[in-house]
Structure formats: structure tokens, C-alpha cells
């Protein structure tokens, strides 16, 4: 297939691009490089020994996107591009609503206009809000506390309405849990700008000595050791989940959790990182972070049953690959 990958220079998009190319698909990446680097494109080519067509465009700009649809005969779109920092979304709600929702509307519109039937969308476990774990696809979505989460709920709704109105469309809403790790080549990985919001990038900055101490946000949750529990998934497993979803896409809306089904606490993650990488990660317990939930992990059975996909990589591989990549920076 010939697949347009929006946000393909970013963390998850670049790893998925590798899986797509290795499976024999051709890709066109559209990215404005607002949170990524141009070098990532040549690294994808180096890892796969295949070439990539790249457009540096803003996916909210319909004319630019239309030029891509006009130039290439596409079989499908994977829509990764978007802004993703929860805290920043509270400060800049309009930027988040504009960037994340307009891009979804523009791409759906182009798919309809150019007869592109397959569309895969990057959603998030955040749409489950305060539901009871494990989160399953049939659960009602609960209001989130931040604009970022709202953009995912709204985009899911838009795509569902579009699929309902156009019966030949095949749309997949993939709800990611917590992606970590890097490609085994160490040529690509996660490179957040500034002080990281997420746990793993923060841990690596502390391990490298760039930040002095990891703040653990609360140890009084009702969890195994009081710290927050999440379903960490190796980014290459996540990438392979996209391939499975794309290749098995049925008409209508297909919703899948992409997670391992297992929860790991913050303290367990720190301990694993220290043990596997033999490097200390100093931490201190501080207050809970506003908006955090205690437990977030997937019921991963639907993707296993229907897509024949399940995660293969362990927590040990996640912390090892994260660190091996971080050491190259
Ligand atoms: P990322 O920031 O690394 O990648 C996003 C890419 O999109 C970047 O390369 C950025 O330059 C590009 N981009 C942003 N706005 C654009 C625009 N208007 N036009 C063109 N390009 C644009 O993020 P990621 O972690 O790879 O996330 C990919 C998707 O997955 C996002 O939609 C994100 O919300 C979603 N997601 C991520 C996580 C996570 O923890 N990383 C969890 C759940 C869902
Ligand atoms: N944590 C700390 N200290 C830090 C950073 C995080 O203790 O410096 C804790 C959090 O409190 C939480 C856990 O580590 O218990 C994971 O936090 P992250 O910020 O890494 O991830 P979240 O689960 O909060 O959110 C992430 C993405 C969201 C996405 C969600 C999907 O940031 O965009 O996963 O589950 F929606």
C-alpha cells in the first residue's frame, strides 16, 4: 500500500514508518517539524534501506494537504500529527483545538474527495478518564480534565460520524497507552524539547545528570506501592500494532487499545531502569500532579482477538532501549 503518514518524523510516527517500510509498504511523510527533526527522515531510510517521500507542510493547511493527495495515489492515511503535551494544552487551548482537530477534519475531507478509504488515527488511553481498569474499548468515554484529552475525544467523534455517513470508509481509532523505548538501532527514539513531562524521558535526563532528581508525583494512591500505575508499551510493539490495524481494516469504525494489559508503578519503573542499566536514578516523593489518575492499563484482548497482534517486548527491553538511545544524544 501507499500510505500517507502525518507526523511521521515524530516519535511514534517514525517507528511506525520503519514497520510499514519493512513490511513492503511505501510511505509519504507529511510533517511541519514543529516537534521533530529533519534528520529523522534520513535515519528511517538508513534503517530500512528504503526511500521516503517527505513534505514539510502543516497538516491543518488544506491546500498543502490537497497537493499531496493530488500528487500521490494513496491507499491509506495514518494520522499521527498533533500536539501532545497535557500541561501546555491547558495554557494554550486554542492551539491544541486548532492543530489537533482541524488536521483531522482536513484529512477526512481529503480522504472523501480522493476516494482514500483507509484512515488510522492516533488516539489515547486518556479518553477513558476515570473508568475502572482495565480499560476496554466498549466503555463510555469520560470527560477529561484537559484540552489535549478533549481533542482526542472530539477527533474520535468526528471520525465516527464521518464513517457513519460514508459506508465505504474504514477507520481505525487506536488508543495508545504509554509508549516508551526506541528502535534497536539507536538511530531514532524520543527526543522531547525542554524539561520532559513524561516519566521515561525525565528518568533518562536524571540518569544523564542533566536534571538532579526525579520528582515522583504522589505515593498515596491506592496502588501496589502508592505510586501511579501505567501500561508501558515498547514503541516498536506499538508500531507493529499500526501495521496490524492497517492490514486488517474493515469498513466502519474499528477501535483498539494498543497496550500490554499490564500495569507498572513509578517506583517499579525506576527500580527496573536502575537494575538493567546499572545507573542510579535519584528521586524524591512530592505531591500528586493535578489531573493524574492512580491506575491506567489496557484490556488488550480485542486487538489480540481481532488483529492477531500482541506485544512481545518486556519492561526490561523498554528501559534498556530507552537508555541505549538516550546515551547517543
Ligand atoms: P511527536 O510530537 O513526537 O510527533 C508528532 C509529530 O507531528 C511531530 O513530528 C510534529 O512535528 C508533527 N506535527 C505536529 N503538528 C503538526 C501539523 N499541524 N502539521 C504537520 N505536522 C505536525 O508525538 P508522538 O509521541 O509521536 O505522538 C504521535 C501521536 O500519538 C499524537 O497524535 C499524540 O497525541 C498521540 N499519542 C501519543 C502518546 C505518547 O505518550 N507519546 C500517547 C497517546 C497518544
Ligand atoms: N510521573 C512522575 N514524575 C514525572 C513524570 C511522571 O512521577 O516526572 C508519574 C505520573 O504521575 C504517572 C506516571 O509517572 O503516574 C506516568 O506519567 P506520564 O506523564 O509519563 O504519562 P501519563 O500516563 O500521565 O500520560 C501519558 C501521555 C498522555 C496520554 C497517556 C495515555 O502524556 O498524553 O499517557 O495513557 F494520554
XYZ file of C-alpha atoms and ligand atoms in Angstrom:
409
model
C 0.000 0.000 0.000
C 0.932 3.641 -0.476
C 0.438 5.286 2.920
C 0.475 8.949 3.928
C 1.982 9.218 7.415
C 1.250 12.590 9.020
C 3.631 13.357 11.890
C 5.954 10.659 10.545
C 9.074 12.497 11.725
C 7.838 12.321 15.327
C 8.401 9.671 17.962
C 5.666 7.137 17.208
C 5.316 8.050 13.525
C 8.998 7.427 12.772
C 8.980 3.981 14.416
C 5.756 3.075 12.620
C 7.278 4.247 9.332
C 10.013 1.658 9.823
C 7.470 -1.130 10.377
C 5.499 -0.053 7.302
C 8.581 0.088 5.066
C 9.892 -3.236 6.350
C 6.513 -4.806 5.577
C 6.818 -3.643 1.955
C 4.543 -0.590 2.012
C 5.545 2.765 0.520
C 5.240 5.888 2.628
C 4.883 9.601 2.209
C 5.565 11.603 5.354
C 3.934 14.980 5.985
C 5.298 16.842 8.993
C 5.885 20.505 9.831
C 8.844 19.562 12.085
C 7.363 21.574 14.967
C 8.369 18.792 17.358
C 10.860 16.752 15.326
C 13.984 16.960 13.231
C 14.598 16.544 9.510
C 17.440 14.040 10.236
C 14.831 11.530 11.353
C 13.743 11.081 7.737
C 17.214 10.026 6.571
C 17.541 7.786 9.614
C 14.330 5.979 8.703
C 15.832 5.487 5.230
C 19.136 4.300 6.677
C 17.471 1.746 8.990
C 15.188 0.315 6.315
C 17.322 0.858 3.234
C 14.190 2.206 1.523
C 13.374 5.715 0.386
C 10.797 8.036 1.885
C 8.957 10.910 0.225
C 8.828 13.872 2.614
C 6.700 17.024 2.622
C 7.376 19.722 5.199
C 3.823 21.006 5.453
C 1.288 21.901 8.085
C -1.464 19.297 8.058
C -4.050 21.898 9.123
C -3.449 23.662 5.780
C -5.931 22.138 3.360
C -4.215 23.401 0.177
C -0.872 21.862 1.155
C -2.524 18.575 2.090
C -4.531 18.545 -1.133
C -1.322 18.880 -3.167
C -0.108 15.636 -1.570
C -3.390 13.816 -2.291
C -3.297 15.173 -5.840
C 0.265 14.059 -6.479
C 0.135 10.556 -4.999
C -2.303 7.715 -5.414
C -2.851 6.914 -1.729
C -4.311 3.731 -0.270
C -4.472 4.988 3.287
C -3.526 7.604 5.851
C -2.101 7.202 9.339
C -2.691 10.427 11.219
C -0.105 10.949 13.963
C 0.487 14.667 13.654
C -0.665 16.694 16.601
C 0.350 18.485 19.761
C 0.546 16.222 22.794
C 1.683 17.989 25.975
C -1.142 17.852 28.507
C 0.088 20.801 30.629
C 0.747 23.014 27.598
C -2.771 22.282 26.326
C -4.181 23.895 29.470
C -2.089 27.031 28.802
C -2.773 27.152 25.056
C -6.168 25.517 24.474
C -6.837 27.191 21.111
C -3.543 25.985 19.633
C -4.433 22.443 20.673
C -8.004 22.556 19.394
C -6.875 24.128 16.128
C -3.926 21.850 15.459
C -5.458 18.555 16.520
C -8.998 18.971 15.288
C -8.570 20.947 12.069
C -5.984 18.391 10.865
C -8.486 15.574 11.447
C -11.186 17.425 9.505
C -8.818 18.301 6.643
C -7.594 14.720 6.280
C -11.090 13.191 6.441
C -12.242 15.658 3.827
C -9.346 14.805 1.515
C -9.920 11.061 2.002
C -13.530 11.515 0.872
C -12.609 13.786 -2.039
C -9.859 11.498 -3.374
C -11.504 8.161 -2.578
C -8.906 7.099 0.015
C -10.761 4.514 2.105
C -8.416 3.718 4.975
C -7.652 6.057 7.853
C -5.887 5.194 11.093
C -5.973 7.716 13.936
C -3.673 8.147 16.962
C -5.936 8.292 19.962
C -5.028 7.871 23.586
C -5.965 5.974 26.718
C -6.703 9.390 28.159
C -10.208 9.114 26.619
C -11.137 6.553 29.306
C -10.774 9.173 32.051
C -11.623 7.769 35.472
C -13.169 4.486 34.266
C -12.312 1.330 36.211
C -9.235 -0.567 34.971
C -8.617 -2.487 32.815
C -9.900 -0.072 30.193
C -11.881 -1.766 27.426
C -12.998 -0.362 24.087
C -16.735 -0.675 24.835
C -16.514 1.629 27.889
C -18.192 5.005 27.816
C -15.674 7.814 27.351
C -15.466 10.092 30.362
C -14.708 13.804 30.347
C -11.013 14.580 30.585
C -9.587 17.409 32.625
C -7.501 18.969 29.852
C -7.889 20.285 26.284
C -5.444 17.709 24.879
C -7.687 14.837 26.033
C -10.715 16.680 24.703
C -9.116 16.911 21.234
C -8.805 13.122 21.180
C -12.428 12.589 22.224
C -13.646 15.150 19.665
C -11.472 13.722 16.865
C -12.765 10.216 17.626
C -16.322 11.558 17.422
C -15.688 13.389 14.130
C -14.167 10.302 12.525
C -17.018 8.112 13.792
C -19.607 10.478 12.323
C -17.728 10.606 9.006
C -17.542 6.797 8.860
C -21.245 6.509 9.702
C -22.082 8.843 6.848
C -19.765 7.129 4.328
C -20.120 3.377 4.476
C -17.092 2.579 2.301
C -14.683 4.265 4.721
C -12.602 2.078 7.037
C -11.370 3.981 10.076
C -9.322 2.723 12.982
C -9.121 4.599 16.279
C -6.053 3.342 18.114
C -5.926 4.154 21.809
C -2.305 4.126 22.884
C -1.241 3.509 26.437
C 2.246 4.729 27.461
C 4.807 4.345 24.667
C 8.461 4.115 25.717
C 11.719 2.723 24.287
C 13.417 3.238 20.968
C 14.358 1.366 17.804
C 17.109 -1.155 18.490
C 19.460 0.647 16.060
C 19.512 3.617 18.486
C 19.220 5.865 15.426
C 15.763 7.100 16.378
C 13.933 7.480 19.691
C 12.136 10.026 21.802
C 13.756 13.475 21.970
C 11.453 15.859 23.824
C 12.341 19.557 23.821
C 12.953 21.218 27.186
C 12.039 19.684 30.534
C 10.104 16.468 29.858
C 6.568 15.944 31.145
C 6.598 12.180 30.825
C 8.207 9.718 33.179
C 10.712 7.913 30.936
C 12.284 10.978 29.309
C 12.557 12.527 32.775
C 14.261 9.412 34.146
C 16.836 9.470 31.329
C 17.627 13.160 31.945
C 18.228 12.410 35.622
C 20.335 9.359 34.756
C 22.420 11.544 32.411
C 22.880 14.130 35.166
C 21.051 16.863 33.232
C 18.372 17.041 35.901
C 19.253 16.407 39.517
C 16.312 14.444 40.839
C 13.143 12.788 39.619
C 10.001 14.045 41.303
C 7.632 11.157 41.935
C 4.131 12.618 41.871
C 2.472 11.087 44.931
C 2.896 7.839 46.849
C -0.538 7.728 48.451
C -2.577 6.276 45.593
C -4.441 3.027 46.066
C -1.874 1.030 44.071
C 0.760 -1.631 44.748
C 3.215 0.867 46.324
C 1.193 4.096 46.335
C 2.666 5.484 43.092
C 0.831 5.800 39.764
C 0.464 2.672 37.648
C 0.625 2.787 33.830
C 0.657 0.363 30.924
C 4.056 0.991 29.303
C 4.356 -0.317 25.759
C 7.536 -0.590 23.668
C 7.274 1.840 20.757
C 8.178 -0.921 18.262
C 5.309 -3.073 19.551
C 3.094 -0.022 19.130
C 4.452 0.449 15.587
C 3.617 -3.169 14.736
C 0.116 -2.624 16.145
C -0.430 0.032 13.465
C 0.610 -2.368 10.766
C -1.825 -4.999 12.055
C -4.628 -2.428 12.278
C -3.965 -1.102 8.780
C -3.766 -4.518 7.163
C -6.972 -5.792 8.828
C -9.039 -2.659 8.478
C -12.791 -3.288 7.971
C -15.363 -0.768 6.777
C -16.818 1.354 9.564
C -15.118 2.341 12.798
C -12.648 -0.061 14.403
C -11.465 0.819 17.913
C -8.469 -0.888 19.511
C -6.445 -0.440 22.657
C -2.734 -0.734 21.999
C -1.249 -1.696 25.335
C 0.252 -4.699 27.078
C -2.537 -5.224 29.603
C -0.015 -4.976 32.450
C 0.492 -2.105 34.862
C 3.824 -0.948 36.282
C 4.207 1.606 39.082
C 6.553 4.594 39.013
C 8.779 3.044 41.687
C 8.865 -0.304 39.843
C 9.875 1.536 36.667
C 12.698 3.415 38.438
C 13.962 0.187 40.010
C 13.902 -1.663 36.687
C 15.753 1.182 34.954
C 18.457 1.219 37.641
C 18.842 -2.558 37.696
C 19.019 -3.155 33.923
C 21.120 -0.100 33.066
C 23.230 -0.121 36.252
C 22.805 3.561 36.819
C 21.224 5.350 39.776
C 18.093 7.486 39.394
C 17.782 9.729 42.476
C 14.154 10.541 43.260
C 12.001 12.276 45.826
C 8.322 11.945 46.582
C 6.340 15.134 46.001
C 2.631 15.996 45.841
C 0.322 14.389 43.338
C 0.239 16.021 39.890
C -3.098 17.674 39.156
C -5.188 15.619 36.720
C -3.304 12.321 37.251
C -5.188 9.091 37.847
C -3.978 6.200 40.010
C -4.326 3.338 37.555
C -4.290 3.178 33.763
C -3.875 -0.102 31.914
C -5.493 -1.793 28.968
C -7.717 -4.722 28.405
C -5.648 -5.728 25.377
C -7.767 -8.723 24.373
C -9.706 -7.164 21.482
C -6.588 -6.367 19.440
C -5.247 -9.857 20.143
C -8.501 -11.496 19.101
C -9.321 -9.399 16.053
C -5.942 -8.193 14.774
C -3.820 -11.138 15.863
C -1.476 -8.564 17.408
C 0.012 -8.586 20.880
C 3.044 -7.012 22.469
C 6.283 -9.003 22.502
C 8.776 -6.757 24.249
C 9.337 -6.735 28.009
C 9.764 -3.922 30.531
C 13.467 -4.857 30.610
C 13.747 -4.205 26.861
C 11.817 -0.949 27.250
C 14.189 0.511 29.847
C 17.286 -0.847 28.054
C 16.345 0.576 24.653
C 15.302 3.900 26.191
C 18.703 4.264 27.833
C 20.726 2.960 24.868
C 19.132 5.657 22.710
C 19.442 8.394 25.369
C 23.182 7.717 25.623
C 23.589 8.645 21.938
C 22.161 12.150 22.411
P 5.565 13.722 18.454
O 5.407 15.135 18.882
O 6.889 13.086 18.604
O 5.120 13.574 16.926
C 4.107 14.367 16.353
C 4.647 14.897 15.033
O 3.636 15.697 14.418
C 5.872 15.783 15.199
O 6.878 15.346 14.311
C 5.387 17.197 14.840
O 6.397 17.956 14.224
C 4.246 16.875 13.893
N 3.181 17.904 13.841
C 2.517 18.480 14.878
N 1.584 19.328 14.411
C 1.659 19.275 13.046
C 0.963 19.915 12.000
N -0.018 20.789 12.235
N 1.313 19.629 10.731
C 2.287 18.753 10.458
N 2.991 18.109 11.412
C 2.674 18.375 12.684
O 4.429 12.878 19.200
P 4.215 11.301 19.309
O 4.518 10.886 20.697
O 4.884 10.620 18.184
O 2.639 11.243 19.146
C 2.026 10.952 17.901
C 0.522 10.948 18.106
O 0.181 9.977 19.099
C -0.060 12.270 18.606
O -1.293 12.487 17.965
C -0.252 12.034 20.075
O -1.273 12.830 20.602
C -0.619 10.560 20.104
N -0.343 9.915 21.401
C 0.911 9.962 21.926
C 1.163 9.381 23.174
C 2.524 9.453 23.798
O 2.630 9.227 25.011
N 3.584 9.724 23.063
C 0.134 8.719 23.867
C -1.128 8.669 23.284
C -1.360 9.265 22.043
N 5.397 10.751 36.823
C 6.184 11.104 37.898
N 7.164 12.045 37.700
C 7.385 12.633 36.489
C 6.566 12.261 35.400
C 5.571 11.324 35.608
O 6.008 10.590 38.995
O 8.266 13.484 36.379
C 4.364 9.720 37.016
C 2.946 10.218 36.769
O 2.422 10.788 37.939
C 2.245 8.935 36.318
C 3.352 8.153 35.600
O 4.582 8.697 36.068
O 1.845 8.192 37.444
C 3.292 8.316 34.086
O 3.243 9.691 33.763
P 3.468 10.229 32.271
O 3.408 11.711 32.317
O 4.662 9.597 31.667
O 2.215 9.622 31.478
P 0.646 9.790 31.700
O 0.087 8.432 31.928
O 0.340 10.836 32.693
O 0.164 10.338 30.280
C 0.669 9.792 29.055
C 0.663 10.887 27.983
C -0.758 11.262 27.681
C -1.526 10.046 27.279
C -1.449 8.970 28.336
C -2.076 7.699 27.837
O 1.375 12.033 28.441
O -0.767 12.171 26.617
O -0.085 8.695 28.658
O -2.186 6.774 28.855
F -2.822 10.376 27.091
